[in-house]
PDB file of C-alpha atoms in Angstrom:
ATOM      1  CA  MET A   1      10.481-165.155 -22.908  1.00 48.00           C
ATOM      2  CA  PRO A   2       7.459-162.878 -23.460  1.00 56.00           C
ATOM      3  CA  ARG A   3       8.054-159.177 -23.561  1.00 63.00           C
ATOM      4  CA  THR A   4       7.205-156.798 -20.739  1.00 66.00           C
ATOM      5  CA  ASN A   5       3.885-155.016 -21.182  1.00 77.00           C
ATOM      6  CA  LEU A   6       4.889-151.551 -22.394  1.00 83.00           C
ATOM      7  CA  ASN A   7       1.784-150.048 -20.860  1.00 87.00           C
ATOM      8  CA  ASP A   8       2.980-151.233 -17.417  1.00 89.00           C
ATOM      9  CA  ILE A   9       6.221-149.333 -17.996  1.00 89.00           C
ATOM     10  CA  LEU A  10       4.318-146.177 -18.899  1.00 89.00           C
ATOM     11  CA  ILE A  11       2.156-146.531 -15.798  1.00 91.00           C
ATOM     12  CA  PHE A  12       5.243-147.003 -13.612  1.00 91.00           C
ATOM     13  CA  MET A  13       6.814-143.840 -15.047  1.00 88.00           C
ATOM     14  CA  ALA A  14       3.563-141.900 -14.596  1.00 87.00           C
ATOM     15  CA  VAL A  15       3.444-142.977 -10.929  1.00 89.00           C
ATOM     16  CA  VAL A  16       7.056-141.839 -10.409  1.00 88.00           C
ATOM     17  CA  ASP A  17       6.428-138.510 -12.165  1.00 82.00           C
ATOM     18  CA  ALA A  18       3.265-137.855 -10.165  1.00 81.00           C
ATOM     19  CA  GLY A  19       4.660-139.087  -6.849  1.00 83.00           C
ATOM     20  CA  SER A  20       1.712-141.325  -5.977  1.00 87.00           C
ATOM     21  CA  PHE A  21      -0.353-144.213  -7.311  1.00 90.00           C
ATOM     22  CA  ILE A  22      -3.502-142.099  -7.199  1.00 89.00           C
ATOM     23  CA  ALA A  23      -2.112-139.199  -9.281  1.00 85.00           C
ATOM     24  CA  GLY A  24      -0.142-141.512 -11.580  1.00 86.00           C
ATOM     25  CA  GLY A  25      -3.225-143.619 -12.188  1.00 88.00           C
ATOM     26  CA  GLN A  26      -5.316-140.530 -12.918  1.00 86.00           C
ATOM     27  CA  ALA A  27      -2.721-139.363 -15.443  1.00 81.00           C
ATOM     28  CA  MET A  28      -3.140-142.701 -17.244  1.00 85.00           C
ATOM     29  CA  GLY A  29      -6.914-142.829 -16.828  1.00 86.00           C
ATOM     30  CA  LEU A  30      -6.719-145.609 -14.241  1.00 89.00           C
ATOM     31  CA  SER A  31      -7.702-146.194 -10.634  1.00 91.00           C
ATOM     32  CA  ARG A  32      -5.128-146.296  -7.842  1.00 90.00           C
ATOM     33  CA  SER A  33      -5.597-150.067  -7.615  1.00 92.00           C
ATOM     34  CA  ALA A  34      -5.001-150.612 -11.327  1.00 92.00           C
ATOM     35  CA  ALA A  35      -1.861-148.483 -11.281  1.00 91.00           C
ATOM     36  CA  GLY A  36      -0.543-150.403  -8.261  1.00 91.00           C
ATOM     37  CA  LYS A  37      -1.203-153.775  -9.919  1.00 93.00           C
ATOM     38  CA  ALA A  38       0.638-152.627 -13.072  1.00 92.00           C
ATOM     39  CA  VAL A  39       3.729-151.714 -11.055  1.00 93.00           C
ATOM     40  CA  ILE A  40       3.597-155.021  -9.166  1.00 93.00           C
ATOM     41  CA  ARG A  41       3.410-156.917 -12.489  1.00 92.00           C
ATOM     42  CA  LEU A  42       6.415-154.983 -13.742  1.00 91.00           C
ATOM     43  CA  GLU A  43       8.420-155.701 -10.579  1.00 91.00           C
ATOM     44  CA  GLU A  44       7.556-159.408 -10.766  1.00 91.00           C
ATOM     45  CA  ARG A  45       8.539-159.486 -14.412  1.00 90.00           C
ATOM     46  CA  LEU A  46      11.899-157.814 -13.697  1.00 90.00           C
ATOM     47  CA  GLY A  47      12.525-159.705 -10.478  1.00 90.00           C
ATOM     48  CA  ALA A  48      13.377-156.479  -8.648  1.00 92.00           C
ATOM     49  CA  ARG A  49      11.615-153.990  -6.425  1.00 92.00           C
ATOM     50  CA  LEU A  50      11.359-150.626  -8.209  1.00 93.00           C
ATOM     51  CA  LEU A  51       9.596-148.564  -5.537  1.00 92.00           C
ATOM     52  CA  ASN A  52       9.833-148.404  -1.770  1.00 90.00           C
ATOM     53  CA  ARG A  53       6.314-147.769  -0.517  1.00 86.00           C
ATOM     54  CA  THR A  54       5.214-146.197   2.739  1.00 79.00           C
ATOM     55  CA  THR A  55       1.828-144.857   3.781  1.00 72.00           C
ATOM     56  CA  ARG A  56       2.949-141.355   2.840  1.00 74.00           C
ATOM     57  CA  THR A  57       5.668-141.541   0.207  1.00 78.00           C
ATOM     58  CA  LEU A  58       7.019-143.441  -2.776  1.00 84.00           C
ATOM     59  CA  ASN A  59      10.761-143.592  -3.372  1.00 86.00           C
ATOM     60  CA  LEU A  60      12.709-145.179  -6.185  1.00 89.00           C
ATOM     61  CA  THR A  61      15.049-148.008  -5.269  1.00 90.00           C
ATOM     62  CA  ASP A  62      18.459-148.087  -6.962  1.00 89.00           C
ATOM     63  CA  GLU A  63      17.070-150.566  -9.482  1.00 91.00           C
ATOM     64  CA  GLY A  64      13.996-148.402  -9.938  1.00 90.00           C
ATOM     65  CA  ARG A  65      16.075-145.315 -10.637  1.00 88.00           C
ATOM     66  CA  VAL A  66      18.122-147.151 -13.284  1.00 89.00           C
ATOM     67  CA  PHE A  67      14.961-148.476 -14.910  1.00 90.00           C
ATOM     68  CA  TYR A  68      13.226-145.078 -14.784  1.00 87.00           C
ATOM     69  CA  GLU A  69      16.182-143.237 -16.363  1.00 84.00           C
ATOM     70  CA  ARG A  70      16.414-145.877 -19.068  1.00 84.00           C
ATOM     71  CA  GLY A  71      12.691-145.448 -19.648  1.00 84.00           C
ATOM     72  CA  LEU A  72      13.197-141.699 -20.098  1.00 80.00           C
ATOM     73  CA  GLN A  73      15.828-142.395 -22.741  1.00 77.00           C
ATOM     74  CA  ILE A  74      13.514-144.789 -24.574  1.00 78.00           C
ATOM     75  CA  LEU A  75      10.649-142.291 -24.540  1.00 75.00           C
ATOM     76  CA  ALA A  76      13.028-139.602 -25.756  1.00 69.00           C
ATOM     77  CA  SER A  77      14.033-141.879 -28.645  1.00 70.00           C
ATOM     78  CA  VAL A  78      10.373-142.351 -29.527  1.00 69.00           C
ATOM     79  CA  ASP A  79       9.881-138.570 -29.402  1.00 65.00           C
ATOM     80  CA  ALA A  80      12.922-138.137 -31.633  1.00 63.00           C
ATOM     81  CA  ALA A  81      11.566-140.666 -34.141  1.00 66.00           C
ATOM     82  CA  GLU A  82       8.207-138.892 -34.238  1.00 63.00           C
ATOM     83  CA  ALA A  83       9.928-135.506 -34.536  1.00 59.00           C
ATOM     84  CA  SER A  84      12.092-136.764 -37.395  1.00 60.00           C
ATOM     85  CA  VAL A  85       9.024-137.908 -39.313  1.00 63.00           C
ATOM     86  CA  ALA A  86       7.230-134.657 -38.521  1.00 56.00           C
ATOM     87  CA  GLY A  87      10.324-132.714 -39.557  1.00 54.00           C
ATOM     88  CA  ARG A  88      10.324-134.437 -42.936  1.00 53.00           C
ATOM     89  CA  SER A  89       6.745-133.371 -43.453  1.00 51.00           C
ATOM     90  CA  GLY A  90       7.674-129.819 -42.471  1.00 59.00           C
ATOM     91  CA  THR A  91       5.586-129.776 -39.264  1.00 71.00           C
ATOM     92  CA  LEU A  92       7.230-129.787 -35.829  1.00 78.00           C
ATOM     93  CA  ARG A  93       5.163-131.251 -32.994  1.00 79.00           C
ATOM     94  CA  GLY A  94       5.520-132.158 -29.345  1.00 84.00           C
ATOM     95  CA  VAL A  95       6.593-130.405 -26.166  1.00 89.00           C
ATOM     96  CA  LEU A  96       9.843-128.439 -25.834  1.00 91.00           C
ATOM     97  CA  ARG A  97      11.015-128.503 -22.206  1.00 91.00           C
ATOM     98  CA  LEU A  98      13.598-125.845 -21.329  1.00 93.00           C
ATOM     99  CA  SER A  99      15.585-124.884 -18.239  1.00 92.00           C
ATOM    100  CA  VAL A 100      17.056-121.381 -18.454  1.00 92.00           C
ATOM    101  CA  PRO A 101      18.749-118.907 -16.073  1.00 90.00           C
ATOM    102  CA  ASP A 102      16.383-116.302 -14.608  1.00 88.00           C
ATOM    103  CA  ALA A 103      17.833-113.165 -16.164  1.00 88.00           C
ATOM    104  CA  PHE A 104      18.852-114.684 -19.500  1.00 90.00           C
ATOM    105  CA  GLY A 105      15.490-116.374 -19.768  1.00 91.00           C
ATOM    106  CA  ARG A 106      13.561-113.169 -19.137  1.00 90.00           C
ATOM    107  CA  LEU A 107      15.672-110.920 -21.360  1.00 88.00           C
ATOM    108  CA  VAL A 108      16.690-113.237 -24.209  1.00 88.00           C
ATOM    109  CA  VAL A 109      14.583-116.406 -24.260  1.00 92.00           C
ATOM    110  CA  LEU A 110      11.109-114.981 -23.636  1.00 91.00           C
ATOM    111  CA  PRO A 111      11.351-112.473 -26.531  1.00 88.00           C
ATOM    112  CA  LEU A 112      12.154-115.421 -28.835  1.00 88.00           C
ATOM    113  CA  LEU A 113       9.053-117.380 -27.947  1.00 90.00           C
ATOM    114  CA  GLU A 114       6.665-115.353 -30.107  1.00 89.00           C
ATOM    115  CA  GLU A 115       8.735-116.091 -33.199  1.00 90.00           C
ATOM    116  CA  TYR A 116       9.275-119.735 -32.247  1.00 91.00           C
ATOM    117  CA  LEU A 117       5.625-120.461 -31.460  1.00 92.00           C
ATOM    118  CA  ARG A 118       4.468-118.653 -34.571  1.00 91.00           C
ATOM    119  CA  ALA A 119       6.868-120.710 -36.710  1.00 88.00           C
ATOM    120  CA  CYS A 120       5.926-123.959 -34.915  1.00 88.00           C
ATOM    121  CA  PRO A 121       2.170-123.800 -34.207  1.00 90.00           C
ATOM    122  CA  GLU A 122       2.001-127.493 -33.174  1.00 88.00           C
ATOM    123  CA  ILE A 123       4.699-127.097 -30.485  1.00 90.00           C
ATOM    124  CA  GLN A 124       4.041-126.581 -26.769  1.00 92.00           C
ATOM    125  CA  VAL A 125       6.747-125.049 -24.555  1.00 93.00           C
ATOM    126  CA  GLU A 126       7.437-125.610 -20.860  1.00 92.00           C
ATOM    127  CA  ILE A 127      10.136-123.445 -19.225  1.00 93.00           C
ATOM    128  CA  SER A 128      11.794-123.581 -15.815  1.00 91.00           C
ATOM    129  CA  PHE A 129      13.505-120.329 -14.819  1.00 91.00           C
ATOM    130  CA  THR A 130      16.339-121.087 -12.397  1.00 87.00           C
ATOM    131  CA  ASP A 131      20.007-120.256 -11.865  1.00 82.00           C
ATOM    132  CA  ARG A 132      20.707-123.635 -10.279  1.00 77.00           C
ATOM    133  CA  PHE A 133      22.081-126.567 -12.224  1.00 74.00           C
ATOM    134  CA  SER A 134      19.292-128.906 -13.279  1.00 70.00           C
ATOM    135  CA  ASP A 135      19.653-132.652 -13.766  1.00 75.00           C
ATOM    136  CA  ILE A 136      18.464-132.595 -17.360  1.00 74.00           C
ATOM    137  CA  VAL A 137      18.072-136.340 -17.713  1.00 74.00           C
ATOM    138  CA  GLU A 138      16.307-136.932 -14.410  1.00 75.00           C
ATOM    139  CA  GLU A 139      14.054-133.881 -14.713  1.00 80.00           C
ATOM    140  CA  GLY A 140      13.170-134.545 -18.340  1.00 80.00           C
ATOM    141  CA  PHE A 141      14.413-131.339 -20.004  1.00 87.00           C
ATOM    142  CA  ASP A 142      15.130-131.276 -23.742  1.00 88.00           C
ATOM    143  CA  LEU A 143      17.515-128.358 -23.451  1.00 90.00           C
ATOM    144  CA  THR A 144      19.212-126.381 -20.717  1.00 91.00           C
ATOM    145  CA  ILE A 145      20.964-123.048 -21.152  1.00 91.00           C
ATOM    146  CA  ARG A 146      23.641-122.037 -18.686  1.00 88.00           C
ATOM    147  CA  ILE A 147      25.762-118.934 -18.288  1.00 84.00           C
ATOM    148  CA  GLY A 148      29.356-119.523 -17.190  1.00 75.00           C
ATOM    149  CA  PRO A 149      31.169-122.754 -16.290  1.00 68.00           C
ATOM    150  CA  THR A 150      29.232-126.016 -16.248  1.00 71.00           C
ATOM    151  CA  ALA A 151      29.918-129.327 -14.553  1.00 67.00           C
ATOM    152  CA  SER A 152      31.126-132.205 -16.723  1.00 68.00           C
ATOM    153  CA  ASP A 153      28.458-134.858 -17.349  1.00 70.00           C
ATOM    154  CA  THR A 154      29.005-137.765 -19.736  1.00 71.00           C
ATOM    155  CA  ARG A 155      25.234-138.057 -20.271  1.00 76.00           C
ATOM    156  CA  LEU A 156      25.080-134.604 -21.876  1.00 78.00           C
ATOM    157  CA  VAL A 157      26.256-132.811 -24.990  1.00 82.00           C
ATOM    158  CA  SER A 158      27.649-129.385 -24.136  1.00 82.00           C
ATOM    159  CA  ARG A 159      28.135-126.617 -26.712  1.00 85.00           C
ATOM    160  CA  VAL A 160      29.303-123.041 -26.254  1.00 86.00           C
ATOM    161  CA  ILE A 161      27.047-121.101 -28.635  1.00 84.00           C
ATOM    162  CA  ALA A 162      28.225-117.586 -27.755  1.00 84.00           C
ATOM    163  CA  THR A 163      30.265-115.544 -25.331  1.00 84.00           C
ATOM    164  CA  CYS A 164      28.980-112.513 -23.475  1.00 84.00           C
ATOM    165  CA  ARG A 165      30.959-109.483 -22.340  1.00 86.00           C
ATOM    166  CA  THR A 166      30.909-108.864 -18.607  1.00 89.00           C
ATOM    167  CA  ARG A 167      31.452-105.620 -16.723  1.00 91.00           C
ATOM    168  CA  LEU A 168      32.581-104.786 -13.226  1.00 92.00           C
ATOM    169  CA  CYS A 169      30.047-102.293 -11.907  1.00 95.00           C
ATOM    170  CA  ALA A 170      28.698-100.579  -8.801  1.00 96.00           C
ATOM    171  CA  SER A 171      26.084 -97.973  -7.964  1.00 97.00           C
ATOM    172  CA  PRO A 172      27.089 -94.298  -7.879  1.00 96.00           C
ATOM    173  CA  SER A 173      26.197 -94.248  -4.174  1.00 96.00           C
ATOM    174  CA  TYR A 174      28.602 -97.101  -3.432  1.00 95.00           C
ATOM    175  CA  VAL A 175      31.445 -95.399  -5.309  1.00 94.00           C
ATOM    176  CA  ALA A 176      30.724 -92.091  -3.555  1.00 94.00           C
ATOM    177  CA  GLU A 177      30.821 -93.766  -0.138  1.00 94.00           C
ATOM    178  CA  HIS A 178      33.789 -96.087  -0.678  1.00 92.00           C
ATOM    179  CA  GLY A 179      35.876 -94.161  -3.182  1.00 89.00           C
ATOM    180  CA  GLU A 180      37.139 -94.699  -6.697  1.00 88.00           C
ATOM    181  CA  MET A 181      39.304 -97.710  -7.548  1.00 86.00           C
ATOM    182  CA  ARG A 182      42.491 -97.252  -9.528  1.00 86.00           C
ATOM    183  CA  ASP A 183      43.693-100.829 -10.087  1.00 84.00           C
ATOM    184  CA  ILE A 184      42.786-104.453  -9.450  1.00 84.00           C
ATOM    185  CA  ASP A 185      44.558-104.529  -6.088  1.00 84.00           C
ATOM    186  CA  ASP A 186      41.989-102.043  -4.743  1.00 86.00           C
ATOM    187  CA  LEU A 187      39.320-104.764  -4.940  1.00 85.00           C
ATOM    188  CA  ALA A 188      40.694-106.312  -1.747  1.00 84.00           C
ATOM    189  CA  ALA A 189      39.290-103.383   0.249  1.00 86.00           C
ATOM    190  CA  HIS A 190      35.793-103.534  -1.269  1.00 91.00           C
ATOM    191  CA  ASP A 191      32.618-105.557  -0.793  1.00 91.00           C
ATOM    192  CA  CYS A 192      32.084-107.861  -3.773  1.00 91.00           C
ATOM    193  CA  LEU A 193      28.771-109.499  -4.668  1.00 92.00           C
ATOM    194  CA  ILE A 194      29.493-113.124  -5.547  1.00 87.00           C
ATOM    195  CA  PHE A 195      27.444-115.718  -7.379  1.00 85.00           C
ATOM    196  CA  ALA A 196      27.484-118.901  -5.317  1.00 78.00           C
ATOM    197  CA  SER A 197      25.231-121.838  -4.577  1.00 66.00           C
ATOM    198  CA  ARG A 198      25.625-125.254  -3.034  1.00 58.00           C
ATOM    199  CA  ASN A 199      27.209-126.794  -6.124  1.00 54.00           C
ATOM    200  CA  GLN A 200      28.758-123.867  -7.986  1.00 57.00           C
ATOM    201  CA  ARG A 201      30.731-120.714  -7.389  1.00 58.00           C
ATOM    202  CA  HIS A 202      31.944-118.318 -10.052  1.00 64.00           C
ATOM    203  CA  ALA A 203      35.382-116.787  -9.565  1.00 70.00           C
ATOM    204  CA  TRP A 204      36.279-113.440 -11.134  1.00 82.00           C
ATOM    205  CA  ARG A 205      39.008-113.632 -13.763  1.00 79.00           C
ATOM    206  CA  PHE A 206      40.851-110.690 -15.278  1.00 79.00           C
ATOM    207  CA  ARG A 207      43.537-110.317 -17.937  1.00 75.00           C
ATOM    208  CA  GLY A 208      46.985-110.055 -16.403  1.00 67.00           C
ATOM    209  CA  LYS A 209      50.310-109.443 -18.049  1.00 67.00           C
ATOM    210  CA  GLY A 210      50.703-111.018 -21.451  1.00 65.00           C
ATOM    211  CA  ASN A 211      47.993-113.599 -22.105  1.00 68.00           C
ATOM    212  CA  SER A 212      47.759-114.793 -18.515  1.00 70.00           C
ATOM    213  CA  TRP A 213      44.601-114.612 -16.423  1.00 73.00           C
ATOM    214  CA  ILE A 214      44.429-113.765 -12.752  1.00 74.00           C
ATOM    215  CA  THR A 215      41.693-114.387 -10.199  1.00 76.00           C
ATOM    216  CA  ALA A 216      40.769-111.548  -7.862  1.00 75.00           C
ATOM    217  CA  GLN A 217      37.948-110.782  -5.458  1.00 72.00           C
ATOM    218  CA  GLY A 218      37.380-108.501  -2.532  1.00 76.00           C
ATOM    219  CA  ARG A 219      35.452-109.134   0.666  1.00 80.00           C
ATOM    220  CA  ASN A 220      32.786-111.764   0.044  1.00 81.00           C
ATOM    221  CA  ARG A 221      30.257-110.546   2.591  1.00 79.00           C
ATOM    222  CA  LEU A 222      27.276-111.254   0.365  1.00 87.00           C
ATOM    223  CA  ARG A 223      26.895-114.393  -1.767  1.00 88.00           C
ATOM    224  CA  LEU A 224      23.748-114.989  -3.822  1.00 89.00           C
ATOM    225  CA  ASP A 225      22.490-117.748  -6.100  1.00 84.00           C
ATOM    226  CA  SER A 226      20.630-115.452  -8.513  1.00 87.00           C
ATOM    227  CA  THR A 227      22.224-113.164 -11.094  1.00 88.00           C
ATOM    228  CA  GLU A 228      19.245-110.819 -10.968  1.00 90.00           C
ATOM    229  CA  ALA A 229      19.526-110.636  -7.179  1.00 92.00           C
ATOM    230  CA  ILE A 230      23.179-109.662  -7.574  1.00 93.00           C
ATOM    231  CA  ARG A 231      22.142-106.866  -9.935  1.00 94.00           C
ATOM    232  CA  ASP A 232      19.515-105.674  -7.450  1.00 95.00           C
ATOM    233  CA  ALA A 233      22.083-105.731  -4.647  1.00 96.00           C
ATOM    234  CA  ALA A 234      24.492-103.683  -6.760  1.00 96.00           C
ATOM    235  CA  LEU A 235      21.752-101.147  -7.524  1.00 97.00           C
ATOM    236  CA  ALA A 236      21.083-100.911  -3.787  1.00 96.00           C
ATOM    237  CA  GLY A 237      24.708 -99.958  -3.161  1.00 95.00           C
ATOM    238  CA  LEU A 238      25.663-103.168  -1.372  1.00 95.00           C
ATOM    239  CA  GLY A 239      28.853-103.785  -3.318  1.00 94.00           C
ATOM    240  CA  ILE A 240      30.636-104.351  -6.611  1.00 94.00           C
ATOM    241  CA  ALA A 241      29.323-106.930  -9.092  1.00 94.00           C
ATOM    242  CA  LEU A 242      30.629-108.629 -12.226  1.00 92.00           C
ATOM    243  CA  LEU A 243      27.607-108.930 -14.507  1.00 92.00           C
ATOM    244  CA  PRO A 244      26.843-109.680 -18.183  1.00 90.00           C
ATOM    245  CA  ASP A 245      26.140-106.870 -20.611  1.00 88.00           C
ATOM    246  CA  PHE A 246      22.669-108.135 -21.488  1.00 87.00           C
ATOM    247  CA  LEU A 247      21.632-107.622 -17.861  1.00 90.00           C
ATOM    248  CA  VAL A 248      23.254-104.260 -17.010  1.00 92.00           C
ATOM    249  CA  ALA A 249      23.551-102.378 -20.323  1.00 90.00           C
ATOM    250  CA  ASP A 250      20.414-100.319 -19.636  1.00 91.00           C
ATOM    251  CA  ASP A 251      21.482 -99.590 -16.042  1.00 95.00           C
ATOM    252  CA  LEU A 252      24.877 -98.358 -17.209  1.00 95.00           C
ATOM    253  CA  ALA A 253      23.332 -96.199 -19.943  1.00 94.00           C
ATOM    254  CA  ALA A 254      20.854 -94.666 -17.463  1.00 96.00           C
ATOM    255  CA  GLY A 255      23.506 -94.018 -14.816  1.00 96.00           C
ATOM    256  CA  ARG A 256      21.962 -96.368 -12.258  1.00 97.00           C
ATOM    257  CA  LEU A 257      25.240 -98.281 -12.289  1.00 97.00           C
ATOM    258  CA  ARG A 258      28.788 -97.167 -13.055  1.00 95.00           C
ATOM    259  CA  GLN A 259      31.465 -99.285 -14.648  1.00 94.00           C
ATOM    260  CA  VAL A 260      34.373 -99.856 -12.264  1.00 92.00           C
ATOM    261  CA  LEU A 261      37.928-100.156 -13.595  1.00 88.00           C
ATOM    262  CA  PRO A 262      36.726 -99.900 -17.232  1.00 87.00           C
ATOM    263  CA  ASP A 263      40.220-100.525 -18.618  1.00 84.00           C
ATOM    264  CA  LEU A 264      40.405-103.876 -16.864  1.00 82.00           C
ATOM    265  CA  GLU A 265      39.711-106.724 -19.279  1.00 80.00           C
ATOM    266  CA  THR A 266      37.309-109.235 -17.795  1.00 81.00           C
ATOM    267  CA  ASP A 267      36.845-112.852 -18.813  1.00 74.00           C
ATOM    268  CA  ASP A 268      33.921-113.228 -21.216  1.00 77.00           C
ATOM    269  CA  THR A 269      31.103-115.411 -19.939  1.00 80.00           C
ATOM    270  CA  LYS A 270      30.205-118.501 -21.965  1.00 83.00           C
ATOM    271  CA  ILE A 271      26.614-119.149 -23.003  1.00 88.00           C
ATOM    272  CA  VAL A 272      26.243-122.919 -23.080  1.00 88.00           C
ATOM    273  CA  THR A 273      23.549-125.283 -24.316  1.00 89.00           C
ATOM    274  CA  LEU A 274      23.283-128.741 -22.775  1.00 87.00           C
ATOM    275  CA  TYR A 275      21.043-131.554 -23.945  1.00 85.00           C
ATOM    276  CA  PRO A 276      20.892-135.341 -23.455  1.00 81.00           C
ATOM    277  CA  ASP A 277      23.490-137.292 -25.402  1.00 75.00           C
ATOM    278  CA  LYS A 278      21.231-138.890 -27.957  1.00 65.00           C
ATOM    279  CA  ARG A 279      21.064-138.735 -31.696  1.00 58.00           C
ATOM    280  CA  PRO A 280      19.506-137.294 -33.680  1.00 65.00           C
ATOM    281  CA  LEU A 281      18.853-133.974 -31.966  1.00 75.00           C
ATOM    282  CA  GLU A 282      15.104-133.394 -32.136  1.00 81.00           C
ATOM    283  CA  PRO A 283      14.182-130.879 -34.850  1.00 86.00           C
ATOM    284  CA  ARG A 284      12.127-128.808 -32.384  1.00 88.00           C
ATOM    285  CA  VAL A 285      15.230-128.406 -30.187  1.00 89.00           C
ATOM    286  CA  ARG A 286      17.485-127.641 -33.145  1.00 88.00           C
ATOM    287  CA  ARG A 287      15.041-124.996 -34.392  1.00 90.00           C
ATOM    288  CA  PHE A 288      14.999-123.251 -31.020  1.00 92.00           C
ATOM    289  CA  ILE A 289      18.799-123.264 -30.750  1.00 91.00           C
ATOM    290  CA  ASP A 290      19.090-121.800 -34.256  1.00 89.00           C
ATOM    291  CA  LEU A 291      16.689-118.970 -33.361  1.00 89.00           C
ATOM    292  CA  MET A 292      18.584-118.253 -30.157  1.00 88.00           C
ATOM    293  CA  VAL A 293      21.943-118.092 -31.941  1.00 86.00           C
ATOM    294  CA  GLU A 294      20.436-115.661 -34.465  1.00 85.00           C
ATOM    295  CA  GLU A 295      19.154-113.494 -31.594  1.00 83.00           C
ATOM    296  CA  LEU A 296      22.581-113.448 -29.931  1.00 82.00           C
ATOM    297  CA  GLU A 297      24.132-112.390 -33.239  1.00 79.00           C
ATOM    298  CA  ARG A 298      21.642-109.505 -33.486  1.00 78.00           C
ATOM    299  CA  ARG A 299      22.836-108.315 -30.078  1.00 69.00           C
ATOM    300  CA  GLY A 300      26.274-107.693 -31.548  1.00 62.00           C
ATOM    301  CA  GLU A 301      29.221-107.116 -29.229  1.00 49.00           C
ATOM    302  CA  ALA A 302      27.187-107.790 -26.084  1.00 52.00           C
ATOM    303  CA  CYS A 303      26.925-111.457 -27.105  1.00 56.00           C
ATOM    304  CA  ARG A 304      29.274-112.854 -29.729  1.00 51.00           C
ATOM    305  CA  ARG A 305      28.590-116.135 -31.457  1.00 47.00           C
ATOM    306  CA  ASP A 306      31.179-118.827 -30.822  1.00 47.00           C
ATOM    307  CA  ALA A 307      32.945-120.017 -33.968  1.00 41.00           C
ATOM    308  CA  ASN A 308      32.456-123.647 -32.973  1.00 44.00           C
ATOM    309  CA  SER A 309      28.771-123.387 -32.036  1.00 44.00           C
ATOM    310  CA  LEU A 310      26.063-125.615 -33.444  1.00 42.00           C
TER     311      LEU A 310
END
């Protein structure tokens, strides 16, 4: 049985990525008609419809989604092979696609880019700044960084590379209006600013008696899906927030925020890298992770490297 034309596969994936035959064809240097004929050939070869077509939209069928995701894995393997050869020659090439949380990305990742790009002049970087969970495989990211708990996904490798100290804090105006807190039970009478989105919600954990941990929160009148928005809300006096040191250290030092219940031990937040479960890890990704771990070490107690990190 003759093999499928690999170019037809690439055209199909370009059409899916672009969302239309016109844009997908343009990306491959083809007309809309040529792109459509390539997809039809591929469907006939596979004996399955890959795309549902309407006058306005294209949608993957179940078979199309399976084929597309497998295609992404194959392309990633090709990228890895090229990167391995380039790595042996000492030159890293290609595109590094990252998904990072807003605040962590702005304060930690962006400062690293100058060093990374200078060390890897043949590398291009694409970054998505978002606090939502991204589907790394479907969206084509090489690496995602997440702060806090992550959902289990057998398609991904997850590594805790560091832990970050968190602090319970509020604005001086909030404390003046609502009063000082003396122990954890006082939280029940206060407005707490909670991180929450459709598919994730972070509970507050504190050290109890012995080595036990307890969960405690006050009134959840305001829930936000952005860590930076929570910080802004705390600065505005809207409630108490549990935030990482790297985000609020300057605010605490300047007096814009006050630490609440400073003797209360909070649960450190995990800094996690996630990447598709494929081997070997591309050298361009490994190099970036190494630089990031070094940066977290330079930050000292605010972010402590995990003993079992990469």
